[in-house]
Amino acid sequence: MTLISVVVPCFNEEKVLPHFFSAITEVAGKMTAVDFELLFIDDGSTDGTLSLLRSFAQKDRRVRYYSFSRNFGKEAAMFAGLEKAAGEYVAVMDADLQDPPSLIPEMYDAVQSGEYDCVATRRKDRKGESLIRSASARLFYKMINRVSNLKLVEGARDFRLMSRQMADAVLSMKEYNRFSKGIFEWVGFRTKWIEFENVARKEGETKWSFWKLFLYSLDGLAAFSTAPLAIASFVGIILFIISVIMIIVIIVKTLIWGDPVAGWPALACIVFFVGGIQLLCTGIAGQYIAKSYIEIKGRPIYIVKETNAHDIKP
Ligand code: UDP
Ligand code: MG
């Protein structure tokens, strides 16, 4: 029988996990033609998430869990899940029921027909989200689509079902600074998009503060574009042109009116302005160097502390 692996990153999700577990087992129960494997990745939770996972594993043989030694982030958890997944198809979804499990049968039908390698989901709206959050998300998508070769779909969620082949392609990208939305696009393959209405988180609260999202978006930009590095050269050229014009103006003014010392406040402003731009550009270059430094160390993306995987016989 065909095996579908469902990868679920969980970070402090004790409130919502029981709901999620009953929802996913209900869907799995209805899809009698396929086998399921439920891979829960506990991303260093400090609440009762791990003990819940242990109890799920006890009642249901399809459950496998991996518990990290600390919080490594959702990207690391998704990567771990994809690495451990054995299925011919692999799904990734959030634990908070914002990714409706009821869509899985429809997604499976589309990939299984062979017409698509992947079925991805996007939400039609951002109901229940603050205006600033939606506006900055929109700005981010505009920007990254312009400065990188990616075409990211606005409102895309990480919730998707993909073929083994595509999952392996994603796994072949072993970078430490992971930005999955970009990676999924970068590997290519035929993707079908399904839309659904935004669902509010069932229980608990979001793990992403505005600041964390902002840093994540910068990571995404840096991971898939080197355009910010070009800023230095661009600004340099503009400033050079401006300074040539200013020199000509000053020479002409001095020759005609003989006015050599005026304008030192303007000079001070220019020194600050140019100094600021130089620091900004060095800072941008520094960010890329820092990222290369982290990559080159080749540290593991995650560390597993506990799992029930060895108890399960294939
Ligand atoms: N998550 C995780 N590690 C983290 C943060 C989040 O594994 O450091 C998981 C979380 O448990 C959930 C999913 O990633 O299953 C999405 O997180 P959340 O719902 O908080 O994000 P939002 O939907 O608000 O963007
Ligand atoms: Mg959520």
Coordinates of C-alpha atoms and ligand atoms in Angstrom, one line a residue:
M1 CA 0.0 0.0 0.0
T2 CA 1.1 3.6 -0.7
L3 CA 2.5 5.3 2.4
I4 CA 1.9 8.9 3.2
S5 CA 4.2 10.5 5.8
V6 CA 2.8 13.5 7.6
V7 CA 5.4 15.8 9.2
V8 CA 4.2 18.0 12.1
P9 CA 6.6 20.4 13.8
C10 CA 5.4 21.1 17.3
F11 CA 6.7 23.7 19.7
N12 CA 4.8 24.0 23.0
E13 CA 1.5 22.8 21.5
E14 CA 0.1 20.8 24.4
K15 CA -3.2 22.7 24.1
V16 CA -3.9 21.9 20.5
L17 CA -2.2 18.6 19.9
P18 CA -5.1 16.4 21.1
H19 CA -7.4 18.2 18.7
F20 CA -4.9 17.8 15.9
F21 CA -4.3 14.2 16.6
S22 CA -8.0 13.3 16.5
A23 CA -8.5 15.4 13.3
I24 CA -5.6 13.7 11.5
T25 CA -6.5 10.2 12.6
E26 CA -10.1 10.8 11.4
V27 CA -8.9 11.8 8.0
A28 CA -6.4 8.8 7.9
G29 CA -9.3 6.5 8.9
K30 CA -11.3 7.7 5.9
M31 CA -8.5 7.1 3.4
T32 CA -8.6 3.4 3.4
A33 CA -6.5 2.9 0.3
V34 CA -3.3 4.4 1.8
D35 CA -1.2 3.9 4.9
F36 CA -0.2 6.8 7.1
E37 CA 2.9 7.5 9.1
L38 CA 2.6 10.4 11.6
L39 CA 6.0 12.1 12.3
F40 CA 5.8 14.6 15.1
I41 CA 8.9 16.7 15.6
D42 CA 9.0 18.2 19.1
D43 CA 11.1 21.3 18.7
G44 CA 12.4 21.6 22.2
S45 CA 9.0 22.2 23.9
T46 CA 9.0 23.1 27.5
D47 CA 5.4 22.2 28.2
G48 CA 3.7 18.8 28.1
T49 CA 4.1 18.3 24.3
L50 CA 6.6 15.5 24.6
S51 CA 4.6 13.5 27.1
L52 CA 1.5 13.8 24.8
L53 CA 3.6 12.5 21.9
R54 CA 4.7 9.6 24.0
S55 CA 1.1 8.7 24.8
F56 CA 0.0 9.1 21.1
A57 CA 2.8 6.7 20.2
Q58 CA 1.6 4.2 22.8
K59 CA -1.9 4.1 21.4
D60 CA -1.2 4.4 17.7
R61 CA 1.5 2.4 15.9
R62 CA 1.6 4.9 13.1
V63 CA 3.1 7.6 15.3
R64 CA 6.8 8.3 15.4
Y65 CA 8.2 11.2 17.3
Y66 CA 11.5 12.9 17.4
S67 CA 12.3 15.3 20.3
F68 CA 15.0 17.9 19.8
S69 CA 17.6 18.7 22.5
R70 CA 16.4 22.4 22.4
N71 CA 14.4 24.7 20.2
F72 CA 15.9 24.7 16.7
G73 CA 13.1 26.5 15.0
K74 CA 10.3 25.4 12.6
E75 CA 12.7 25.2 9.6
A76 CA 14.9 22.7 11.4
A77 CA 11.9 20.7 12.5
M78 CA 10.5 20.5 9.0
F79 CA 13.9 19.4 7.7
A80 CA 14.2 16.7 10.3
G81 CA 10.7 15.4 9.5
L82 CA 11.5 15.2 5.7
E83 CA 14.7 13.4 6.5
K84 CA 13.0 10.8 8.7
A85 CA 9.9 10.3 6.4
A86 CA 9.7 7.0 4.6
G87 CA 6.6 7.5 2.6
E88 CA 6.2 7.8 -1.1
Y89 CA 4.4 11.0 -0.4
V90 CA 5.3 13.5 2.3
A91 CA 3.0 16.1 3.8
V92 CA 4.1 19.0 6.0
M93 CA 1.6 20.7 8.2
D94 CA 1.3 22.8 11.4
A95 CA -0.1 21.4 14.6
D96 CA -2.4 24.2 15.3
L97 CA -5.1 23.2 12.8
Q98 CA -4.5 26.3 10.7
D99 CA -3.7 23.8 8.0
P100 CA -7.0 21.8 7.7
P101 CA -6.3 18.0 7.6
S102 CA -9.5 17.6 5.7
L103 CA -7.7 18.9 2.6
I104 CA -5.4 15.9 2.5
P105 CA -7.6 13.5 0.4
E106 CA -8.0 16.2 -2.3
M107 CA -4.3 16.9 -2.2
Y108 CA -3.5 13.2 -2.5
D109 CA -5.8 12.7 -5.5
A110 CA -3.9 15.5 -7.3
V111 CA -0.4 14.1 -6.7
Q112 CA -1.4 10.5 -7.1
S113 CA -2.8 11.1 -10.6
G114 CA 0.8 11.8 -11.7
E115 CA -0.1 15.2 -13.1
Y116 CA 1.5 17.1 -10.3
D117 CA 4.5 16.5 -8.1
C118 CA 3.3 18.6 -5.3
V119 CA 0.1 20.2 -4.0
A120 CA 0.6 23.4 -2.0
T121 CA -1.9 25.6 -0.2
R122 CA -2.4 29.3 0.1
R123 CA -4.8 31.2 2.1
K124 CA -7.1 33.6 0.2
D125 CA -7.2 36.2 2.9
R126 CA -5.5 37.2 6.1
K127 CA -8.6 37.5 8.2
G128 CA -7.9 37.9 11.9
E129 CA -4.4 39.3 11.3
S130 CA -3.3 42.9 12.1
L131 CA -3.1 45.4 9.3
I132 CA 0.6 46.0 9.8
R133 CA 1.3 42.3 9.6
S134 CA -0.6 41.9 6.3
A135 CA 0.9 45.0 4.8
S136 CA 4.5 44.1 5.7
A137 CA 3.9 40.5 4.4
R138 CA 2.7 42.0 1.1
L139 CA 5.7 44.2 0.9
F140 CA 8.0 41.3 1.6
Y141 CA 6.6 39.2 -1.2
K142 CA 6.9 42.1 -3.7
M143 CA 10.5 42.7 -2.7
I144 CA 11.7 39.1 -2.8
N145 CA 10.0 38.4 -6.1
R146 CA 11.7 41.4 -7.5
V147 CA 15.3 40.9 -6.3
S148 CA 15.5 37.1 -6.5
N149 CA 14.8 34.6 -9.2
L150 CA 11.9 33.1 -7.1
K151 CA 8.2 33.6 -7.8
L152 CA 6.8 33.3 -4.3
V153 CA 3.0 33.0 -4.1
E154 CA 1.5 35.4 -1.7
G155 CA -0.2 33.8 1.3
A156 CA 1.4 30.5 0.6
R157 CA 1.5 28.2 3.6
D158 CA 4.1 25.6 4.4
F159 CA 1.3 23.0 4.2
R160 CA 1.9 20.8 1.2
L161 CA 2.0 17.3 0.0
M162 CA 4.9 16.3 -2.2
S163 CA 6.2 13.3 -4.0
R164 CA 9.2 11.4 -2.8
Q165 CA 11.2 12.8 -5.7
M166 CA 10.5 16.4 -4.7
A167 CA 11.1 15.7 -1.0
D168 CA 14.5 14.3 -1.9
A169 CA 15.3 17.4 -3.9
V170 CA 14.4 19.6 -0.9
L171 CA 16.6 17.4 1.3
S172 CA 19.5 17.8 -1.1
M173 CA 19.6 21.5 -0.2
K174 CA 21.5 21.1 3.0
E175 CA 22.0 24.8 3.9
Y176 CA 21.9 25.8 7.5
N177 CA 20.0 29.1 6.9
R178 CA 16.8 27.5 5.7
F179 CA 14.0 29.4 4.1
S180 CA 11.5 26.7 3.0
K181 CA 9.1 28.9 1.1
G182 CA 12.1 29.7 -1.2
I183 CA 13.5 26.2 -1.2
F184 CA 10.1 24.7 -2.3
E185 CA 10.0 27.1 -5.2
W186 CA 13.7 26.8 -6.1
V187 CA 13.6 23.0 -6.6
G188 CA 10.9 23.4 -9.2
F189 CA 8.5 20.6 -10.1
R190 CA 4.8 20.9 -11.0
T191 CA 2.9 22.4 -8.2
K192 CA -0.9 22.6 -7.9
W193 CA -2.2 25.4 -5.7
I194 CA -5.3 24.9 -3.5
E195 CA -6.9 27.9 -1.8
F196 CA -8.6 28.0 1.5
E197 CA -10.0 30.6 3.9
N198 CA -7.7 31.6 6.7
V199 CA -8.5 29.6 9.8
A200 CA -7.6 31.0 13.2
R201 CA -5.3 28.9 15.4
K202 CA -7.5 26.5 17.5
E203 CA -5.7 26.8 20.8
G204 CA -2.6 28.3 22.2
E205 CA -0.8 31.2 20.6
T206 CA 1.5 32.0 17.7
K207 CA 5.2 31.4 18.2
W208 CA 6.1 34.2 15.8
S209 CA 6.4 37.7 17.1
F210 CA 6.6 40.5 14.6
W211 CA 10.3 40.9 15.2
K212 CA 10.9 37.1 14.6
L213 CA 9.0 37.3 11.4
F214 CA 11.0 40.4 10.3
L215 CA 14.3 38.6 10.9
Y216 CA 13.0 35.5 9.1
S217 CA 12.1 37.6 6.1
L218 CA 15.6 39.1 6.1
D219 CA 17.0 35.6 6.2
G220 CA 14.8 34.7 3.3
L221 CA 16.0 37.6 1.3
A222 CA 19.7 36.9 2.0
A223 CA 19.3 33.2 1.3
F224 CA 17.9 33.7 -2.2
S225 CA 19.2 37.0 -3.4
T226 CA 22.5 38.9 -3.4
A227 CA 20.9 42.1 -4.6
P228 CA 21.5 43.9 -1.3
L229 CA 25.2 43.5 -1.9
A230 CA 24.8 45.5 -5.1
I231 CA 23.4 48.4 -3.0
A232 CA 27.0 49.4 -2.2
S233 CA 28.1 49.8 -5.8
F234 CA 24.8 51.4 -6.8
V235 CA 24.9 54.0 -4.0
G236 CA 28.6 54.6 -4.7
I237 CA 28.0 55.4 -8.3
I238 CA 25.1 57.8 -7.4
L239 CA 27.3 59.6 -4.8
F240 CA 30.2 59.9 -7.2
I241 CA 28.0 61.6 -9.8
I242 CA 26.5 63.9 -7.2
S243 CA 30.0 64.9 -6.0
V244 CA 31.3 65.6 -9.5
I245 CA 28.3 68.0 -10.0
M246 CA 29.0 69.6 -6.7
I247 CA 32.7 70.1 -7.5
I248 CA 31.8 71.8 -10.7
V249 CA 29.2 74.0 -9.0
I250 CA 31.7 75.1 -6.3
I251 CA 34.5 75.9 -8.8
V252 CA 32.2 77.9 -10.9
K253 CA 30.8 79.8 -7.9
T254 CA 34.2 80.6 -6.5
L255 CA 35.4 81.9 -9.9
I256 CA 32.4 84.1 -10.4
W257 CA 31.6 85.4 -6.8
G258 CA 34.8 84.4 -4.9
D259 CA 33.0 82.7 -2.0
P260 CA 35.5 80.1 -0.7
V261 CA 34.6 79.3 2.9
A262 CA 30.8 79.2 3.0
G263 CA 28.9 76.0 3.3
W264 CA 30.8 74.1 6.1
P265 CA 27.5 73.0 7.7
A266 CA 26.6 71.4 4.4
L267 CA 30.0 69.7 4.4
A268 CA 29.4 68.3 7.9
C269 CA 26.0 66.9 6.7
I270 CA 27.7 65.3 3.7
V271 CA 30.3 63.7 5.9
F272 CA 27.7 62.1 8.1
F273 CA 25.5 61.1 5.2
V274 CA 28.4 59.4 3.3
G275 CA 29.7 57.8 6.5
G276 CA 26.3 56.4 7.3
I277 CA 25.9 54.9 3.9
Q278 CA 29.4 53.3 4.1
L279 CA 28.5 51.7 7.4
L280 CA 25.2 50.5 6.0
C281 CA 26.9 48.9 3.1
T282 CA 29.6 47.3 5.3
G283 CA 26.8 46.0 7.5
I284 CA 25.1 44.4 4.5
A285 CA 28.3 42.8 3.4
G286 CA 28.9 41.7 7.0
Q287 CA 25.6 39.9 7.1
Y288 CA 26.5 37.8 4.1
I289 CA 29.9 37.0 5.5
A290 CA 28.3 36.0 8.8
K291 CA 25.9 33.7 7.0
S292 CA 28.8 32.1 5.0
Y293 CA 30.7 31.7 8.3
I294 CA 27.7 29.8 9.8
E295 CA 27.3 27.7 6.7
I296 CA 31.0 26.8 6.5
K297 CA 31.0 25.5 10.1
G298 CA 28.7 22.8 8.9
R299 CA 26.9 22.4 12.2
P300 CA 24.0 19.9 12.3
I301 CA 20.6 21.5 11.6
Y302 CA 19.0 19.8 14.6
I303 CA 19.9 17.4 17.4
V304 CA 17.5 14.6 18.4
K305 CA 17.4 13.8 22.1
E306 CA 14.6 11.3 22.3
T307 CA 12.6 9.2 19.8
N308 CA 10.5 6.1 19.7
A309 CA 11.6 5.3 16.1
H310 CA 13.8 2.4 17.2
D311 CA 10.9 0.7 18.8
I312 CA 9.1 0.5 15.5
K313 CA 9.8 -2.5 13.3
P314 CA 9.6 -1.6 9.6
Ligands
UDP1 N1 7.0 25.8 15.4 C1 8.1 25.1 15.7 N2 9.2 25.7 16.2 C2 9.2 27.0 16.5 C3 8.1 27.8 16.2 C4 6.9 27.1 15.7 O1 8.1 23.8 15.4 O2 10.3 27.5 16.9 C5 5.8 25.1 14.9 C6 4.5 25.3 15.7 O3 4.4 24.3 16.7 C7 3.4 25.1 14.7 C8 4.1 25.7 13.4 O4 5.5 25.7 13.6 O5 3.1 23.8 14.5 C9 3.6 27.1 13.1 O6 3.7 27.9 14.2 P1 2.7 29.0 14.6 O7 1.3 28.5 14.5 O8 3.1 29.6 15.9 O9 2.9 30.1 13.5 P2 1.8 31.0 12.7 O10 0.8 30.0 12.2 O11 1.3 32.0 13.7 O12 2.6 31.6 11.6
MG2 MG -0.3 28.9 13.2

